[in-house]
GROMACS .gro file of C-alpha atoms in nm:
model
  283
    1UNK     CA    1   6.752   7.632  11.794
    2UNK     CA    2   7.109   7.581  11.673
    3UNK     CA    3   7.070   7.869  11.427
    4UNK     CA    4   6.941   8.093  11.704
    5UNK     CA    5   7.233   7.993  11.923
    6UNK     CA    6   7.485   8.081  11.651
    7UNK     CA    7   7.322   8.417  11.592
    8UNK     CA    8   7.327   8.484  11.966
    9UNK     CA    9   7.693   8.382  11.989
   10UNK     CA   10   7.810   8.615  11.715
   11UNK     CA   11   7.600   8.901  11.848
   12UNK     CA   12   7.749   8.839  12.193
   13UNK     CA   13   8.101   8.817  12.051
   14UNK     CA   14   8.058   9.149  11.875
   15UNK     CA   15   7.903   9.312  12.181
   16UNK     CA   16   8.149   9.182  12.437
   17UNK     CA   17   8.454   9.263  12.227
   18UNK     CA   18   8.334   9.611  12.134
   19UNK     CA   19   8.470   9.748  12.459
   20UNK     CA   20   8.815   9.600  12.396
   21UNK     CA   21   8.838   9.683  12.027
   22UNK     CA   22   9.063   9.979  12.106
   23UNK     CA   23   9.329   9.716  12.182
   24UNK     CA   24   9.462   9.652  11.832
   25UNK     CA   25   9.785   9.489  11.943
   26UNK     CA   26   9.903   9.174  11.763
   27UNK     CA   27   9.805   8.973  12.070
   28UNK     CA   28   9.449   9.111  12.056
   29UNK     CA   29   9.416   9.004  11.693
   30UNK     CA   30   9.539   8.655  11.777
   31UNK     CA   31   9.300   8.623  12.072
   32UNK     CA   32   9.002   8.718  11.860
   33UNK     CA   33   9.111   8.489  11.576
   34UNK     CA   34   9.148   8.202  11.824
   35UNK     CA   35   8.793   8.259  11.948
   36UNK     CA   36   8.659   8.254  11.594
   37UNK     CA   37   8.852   7.938  11.502
   38UNK     CA   38   8.715   7.760  11.808
   39UNK     CA   39   8.355   7.849  11.729
   40UNK     CA   40   8.391   7.760  11.359
   41UNK     CA   41   8.572   7.431  11.418
   42UNK     CA   42   8.484   7.164  11.160
   43UNK     CA   43   8.264   7.402  10.961
   44UNK     CA   44   8.504   7.447  10.670
   45UNK     CA   45   8.625   7.798  10.743
   46UNK     CA   46   8.980   7.931  10.732
   47UNK     CA   47   9.076   8.215  10.969
   48UNK     CA   48   9.380   8.432  10.891
   49UNK     CA   49   9.510   8.736  11.075
   50UNK     CA   50   9.601   8.998  10.817
   51UNK     CA   51   9.622   9.318  11.017
   52UNK     CA   52   9.432   9.544  11.037
   53UNK     CA   53   9.180   9.267  10.960
   54UNK     CA   54   9.093   8.913  11.051
   55UNK     CA   55   8.997   8.728  10.732
   56UNK     CA   56   8.749   8.440  10.751
   57UNK     CA   57   8.648   8.241  10.444
   58UNK     CA   58   8.481   7.917  10.340
   59UNK     CA   59   8.671   7.871  10.015
   60UNK     CA   60   8.971   7.632  10.016
   61UNK     CA   61   9.257   7.737  10.246
   62UNK     CA   62   9.483   7.848   9.963
   63UNK     CA   63   9.212   8.069   9.812
   64UNK     CA   64   9.142   8.242  10.142
   65UNK     CA   65   9.516   8.291  10.189
   66UNK     CA   66   9.540   8.441   9.840
   67UNK     CA   67   9.267   8.694   9.916
   68UNK     CA   68   9.431   8.781  10.248
   69UNK     CA   69   9.797   8.795  10.152
   70UNK     CA   70   9.768   8.930   9.798
   71UNK     CA   71   9.448   9.128   9.751
   72UNK     CA   72   9.376   9.261  10.100
   73UNK     CA   73   9.739   9.320  10.198
   74UNK     CA   74   9.819   9.483   9.864
   75UNK     CA   75   9.515   9.709   9.880
   76UNK     CA   76   9.590   9.819  10.236
   77UNK     CA   77   9.956   9.885  10.156
   78UNK     CA   78   9.877  10.107   9.859
   79UNK     CA   79   9.590  10.291  10.028
   80UNK     CA   80   9.814  10.373  10.324
   81UNK     CA   81  10.093  10.479  10.094
   82UNK     CA   82   9.877  10.736   9.918
   83UNK     CA   83   9.611  10.841  10.168
   84UNK     CA   84   9.584  10.700  10.515
   85UNK     CA   85   9.822  10.735  10.809
   86UNK     CA   86   9.599  10.550  11.057
   87UNK     CA   87   9.463  10.197  11.056
   88UNK     CA   88   9.094  10.142  11.138
   89UNK     CA   89   9.033  10.212  11.504
   90UNK     CA   90   8.889   9.866  11.576
   91UNK     CA   91   8.975   9.508  11.494
   92UNK     CA   92   8.765   9.438  11.186
   93UNK     CA   93   8.664   9.103  11.043
   94UNK     CA   94   8.636   9.034  10.671
   95UNK     CA   95   8.407   8.740  10.595
   96UNK     CA   96   8.456   8.598  10.244
   97UNK     CA   97   8.171   8.366  10.147
   98UNK     CA   98   8.226   8.137   9.851
   99UNK     CA   99   7.896   8.199   9.669
  100UNK     CA  100   7.568   8.383   9.702
  101UNK     CA  101   7.395   8.100   9.886
  102UNK     CA  102   7.670   8.090  10.150
  103UNK     CA  103   7.677   8.470  10.171
  104UNK     CA  104   7.306   8.503  10.237
  105UNK     CA  105   7.285   8.200  10.466
  106UNK     CA  106   7.573   8.306  10.688
  107UNK     CA  107   7.488   8.678  10.687
  108UNK     CA  108   7.157   8.577  10.842
  109UNK     CA  109   7.297   8.305  11.070
  110UNK     CA  110   7.596   8.496  11.206
  111UNK     CA  111   7.480   8.858  11.187
  112UNK     CA  112   7.101   8.843  11.154
  113UNK     CA  113   7.135   9.038  10.829
  114UNK     CA  114   6.940   9.003  10.504
  115UNK     CA  115   7.169   9.174  10.251
  116UNK     CA  116   7.011   9.412  10.002
  117UNK     CA  117   7.308   9.368   9.767
  118UNK     CA  118   7.441   9.049   9.607
  119UNK     CA  119   7.801   9.172   9.629
  120UNK     CA  120   7.887   9.260   9.986
  121UNK     CA  121   7.889   9.543  10.237
  122UNK     CA  122   8.061   9.699  10.538
  123UNK     CA  123   7.874   9.704  10.867
  124UNK     CA  124   8.039   9.961  11.097
  125UNK     CA  125   7.813   9.865  11.388
  126UNK     CA  126   7.924   9.501  11.364
  127UNK     CA  127   8.285   9.585  11.283
  128UNK     CA  128   8.260   9.352  10.987
  129UNK     CA  129   8.293   9.341  10.608
  130UNK     CA  130   8.064   9.072  10.466
  131UNK     CA  131   8.139   8.963  10.108
  132UNK     CA  132   8.003   8.735   9.839
  133UNK     CA  133   8.351   8.681   9.703
  134UNK     CA  134   8.221   8.485   9.404
  135UNK     CA  135   8.141   8.823   9.247
  136UNK     CA  136   8.510   8.915   9.248
  137UNK     CA  137   8.728   9.148   9.449
  138UNK     CA  138   8.594   9.483   9.333
  139UNK     CA  139   8.342   9.527   9.611
  140UNK     CA  140   8.595   9.400   9.865
  141UNK     CA  141   8.843   9.673   9.768
  142UNK     CA  142   8.563   9.933   9.767
  143UNK     CA  143   8.451   9.836  10.116
  144UNK     CA  144   8.806   9.828  10.255
  145UNK     CA  145   8.829  10.201  10.177
  146UNK     CA  146   8.541  10.288  10.413
  147UNK     CA  147   8.693  10.193  10.752
  148UNK     CA  148   9.011  10.376  10.654
  149UNK     CA  149   8.812  10.688  10.569
  150UNK     CA  150   8.626  10.642  10.898
  151UNK     CA  151   8.956  10.642  11.091
  152UNK     CA  152   9.138  10.914  10.897
  153UNK     CA  153   8.861  11.146  10.781
  154UNK     CA  154   8.563  11.094  11.013
  155UNK     CA  155   8.392  11.409  10.881
  156UNK     CA  156   8.402  11.290  10.520
  157UNK     CA  157   8.071  11.340  10.341
  158UNK     CA  158   7.919  11.038  10.170
  159UNK     CA  159   8.001  11.168   9.823
  160UNK     CA  160   8.377  11.151   9.883
  161UNK     CA  161   8.368  10.832  10.089
  162UNK     CA  162   8.174  10.652   9.816
  163UNK     CA  163   8.354  10.827   9.531
  164UNK     CA  164   8.693  10.709   9.653
  165UNK     CA  165   8.566  10.362   9.741
  166UNK     CA  166   8.396  10.310   9.408
  167UNK     CA  167   8.700  10.445   9.219
  168UNK     CA  168   8.892  10.139   9.334
  169UNK     CA  169   8.623   9.882   9.250
  170UNK     CA  170   8.813   9.836   8.926
  171UNK     CA  171   9.174   9.896   9.014
  172UNK     CA  172   9.533   9.794   8.972
  173UNK     CA  173   9.880   9.927   9.033
  174UNK     CA  174  10.043  10.190   8.812
  175UNK     CA  175  10.393  10.316   8.891
  176UNK     CA  176  10.365  10.165   9.238
  177UNK     CA  177  10.038  10.341   9.325
  178UNK     CA  178   9.679  10.220   9.343
  179UNK     CA  179   9.495  10.324   9.027
  180UNK     CA  180   9.125  10.320   8.941
  181UNK     CA  181   9.019  10.221   8.590
  182UNK     CA  182   8.690  10.290   8.416
  183UNK     CA  183   8.419  10.049   8.522
  184UNK     CA  184   8.055   9.949   8.488
  185UNK     CA  185   7.929  10.272   8.646
  186UNK     CA  186   8.036  10.465   8.336
  187UNK     CA  187   7.739  10.368   8.121
  188UNK     CA  188   7.483  10.486   8.375
  189UNK     CA  189   7.665  10.816   8.419
  190UNK     CA  190   7.683  10.876   8.045
  191UNK     CA  191   7.311  10.801   8.016
  192UNK     CA  192   7.246  11.040   8.303
  193UNK     CA  193   7.444  11.313   8.131
  194UNK     CA  194   7.250  11.260   7.808
  195UNK     CA  195   6.918  11.291   7.992
  196UNK     CA  196   7.046  11.581   8.205
  197UNK     CA  197   6.969  11.425   8.544
  198UNK     CA  198   7.323  11.463   8.683
  199UNK     CA  199   7.333  11.746   8.939
  200UNK     CA  200   7.588  12.025   8.951
  201UNK     CA  201   7.897  11.959   9.158
  202UNK     CA  202   7.782  12.222   9.406
  203UNK     CA  203   7.454  12.035   9.450
  204UNK     CA  204   7.618  11.692   9.467
  205UNK     CA  205   7.883  11.790   9.719
  206UNK     CA  206   7.622  11.969   9.932
  207UNK     CA  207   7.402  11.661   9.970
  208UNK     CA  208   7.354  11.519  10.317
  209UNK     CA  209   7.446  11.154  10.350
  210UNK     CA  210   7.077  11.067  10.343
  211UNK     CA  211   7.020  11.264  10.023
  212UNK     CA  212   7.323  11.104   9.858
  213UNK     CA  213   7.217  10.749   9.939
  214UNK     CA  214   6.847  10.796   9.858
  215UNK     CA  215   6.911  10.851   9.486
  216UNK     CA  216   6.803  10.522   9.329
  217UNK     CA  217   6.963  10.521   8.983
  218UNK     CA  218   7.324  10.513   9.101
  219UNK     CA  219   7.399  10.848   8.939
  220UNK     CA  220   7.536  11.000   9.260
  221UNK     CA  221   7.783  10.716   9.308
  222UNK     CA  222   7.887  10.737   8.944
  223UNK     CA  223   7.926  11.115   8.946
  224UNK     CA  224   8.137  11.100   9.263
  225UNK     CA  225   8.346  10.815   9.122
  226UNK     CA  226   8.421  10.988   8.795
  227UNK     CA  227   8.498  11.317   8.965
  228UNK     CA  228   8.762  11.124   9.163
  229UNK     CA  229   8.869  10.956   8.839
  230UNK     CA  230   8.912  11.296   8.671
  231UNK     CA  231   9.121  11.420   8.964
  232UNK     CA  232   9.330  11.103   8.943
  233UNK     CA  233   9.390  11.152   8.571
  234UNK     CA  234   9.501  11.510   8.631
  235UNK     CA  235   9.736  11.406   8.913
  236UNK     CA  236   9.527  11.594   9.170
  237UNK     CA  237   9.342  11.330   9.369
  238UNK     CA  238   9.590  11.286   9.653
  239UNK     CA  239   9.634  11.663   9.677
  240UNK     CA  240   9.259  11.711   9.691
  241UNK     CA  241   9.222  11.449   9.966
  242UNK     CA  242   9.491  11.605  10.182
  243UNK     CA  243   9.358  11.958  10.140
  244UNK     CA  244   8.998  11.848  10.197
  245UNK     CA  245   9.097  11.680  10.526
  246UNK     CA  246   9.296  11.986  10.632
  247UNK     CA  247   9.013  12.229  10.552
  248UNK     CA  248   8.706  12.020  10.640
  249UNK     CA  249   8.606  12.241  10.934
  250UNK     CA  250   8.566  12.547  10.713
  251UNK     CA  251   8.470  12.360  10.395
  252UNK     CA  252   8.271  12.054  10.506
  253UNK     CA  253   8.134  11.977  10.159
  254UNK     CA  254   8.473  11.998   9.984
  255UNK     CA  255   8.334  12.222   9.712
  256UNK     CA  256   8.562  12.520   9.779
  257UNK     CA  257   8.863  12.291   9.811
  258UNK     CA  258   8.769  12.123   9.485
  259UNK     CA  259   8.751  12.455   9.305
  260UNK     CA  260   9.085  12.564   9.448
  261UNK     CA  261   9.266  12.238   9.365
  262UNK     CA  262   9.125  12.242   9.013
  263UNK     CA  263   9.225  12.609   8.975
  264UNK     CA  264   8.887  12.669   8.811
  265UNK     CA  265   8.725  13.011   8.847
  266UNK     CA  266   8.404  12.906   8.674
  267UNK     CA  267   8.267  12.574   8.799
  268UNK     CA  268   7.984  12.577   8.545
  269UNK     CA  269   8.244  12.580   8.269
  270UNK     CA  270   8.440  12.310   8.451
  271UNK     CA  271   8.133  12.089   8.469
  272UNK     CA  272   8.094  12.113   8.092
  273UNK     CA  273   8.462  12.022   8.054
  274UNK     CA  274   8.421  11.725   8.289
  275UNK     CA  275   8.108  11.607   8.109
  276UNK     CA  276   8.291  11.613   7.775
  277UNK     CA  277   8.576  11.419   7.937
  278UNK     CA  278   8.335  11.156   8.072
  279UNK     CA  279   8.152  11.115   7.741
  280UNK     CA  280   8.479  11.021   7.570
  281UNK     CA  281   8.560  10.745   7.820
  282UNK     CA  282   8.500  10.379   7.738
  283UNK     CA  283   8.462  10.058   7.931
   0.00000   0.00000   0.00000
């Protein structure tokens, strides 16, 4: 009964606040944080306003503060510096659960979710990022990208949304800018290139969101990530993003913009060049 009541409360909180989420004033953040603190009293959670998010975690206070003030704030600052003029359009909550047991228990209790990933996810409908923070901050940074894309590039196809998000799963700061390093997705992509299952860029960029997400081996994510990585390494990623946004009405897939930014007449030849580049990478 108590579990059902908690689930009902959080569903009600999300529903009743949905109509006021357009109010993203500092006072609105504090009001929502106060509500959450009251309902979580004596349950071992820390609640911190770190705009444009409210961060809630069940690790020790100082650990939650570290995630909020260092990782989340730093990520947001650098993403806005390079890409995004607008904050997410709603007040979003980031829930940081200390281990997988807590993550799964509270995802079900608070949101009636049964996660299909051990790492974490963004739920646009619930205005919430739900994380198993024991797995590290990579997924957190990835998922932070999505609500910013949602606010700044609502017509973005899945390939770019996920390509940019996954680029920063393994990231740091280089010359004051956010920078994506090679990561675990590289091996699967290299295997896919060897077995010739990686589609052309024209095919990949033309996928509907459903087609992109249905691919089970992770090759689409990896191809999109390492296309973004290539653009980053050539100093073209920010230019591509800005031109893609500007031309999305006439080039909704981004393929023509990609070809123009790369200054490549023959995209078949470029794909061979990119594949050779990827095969030399290490992680």
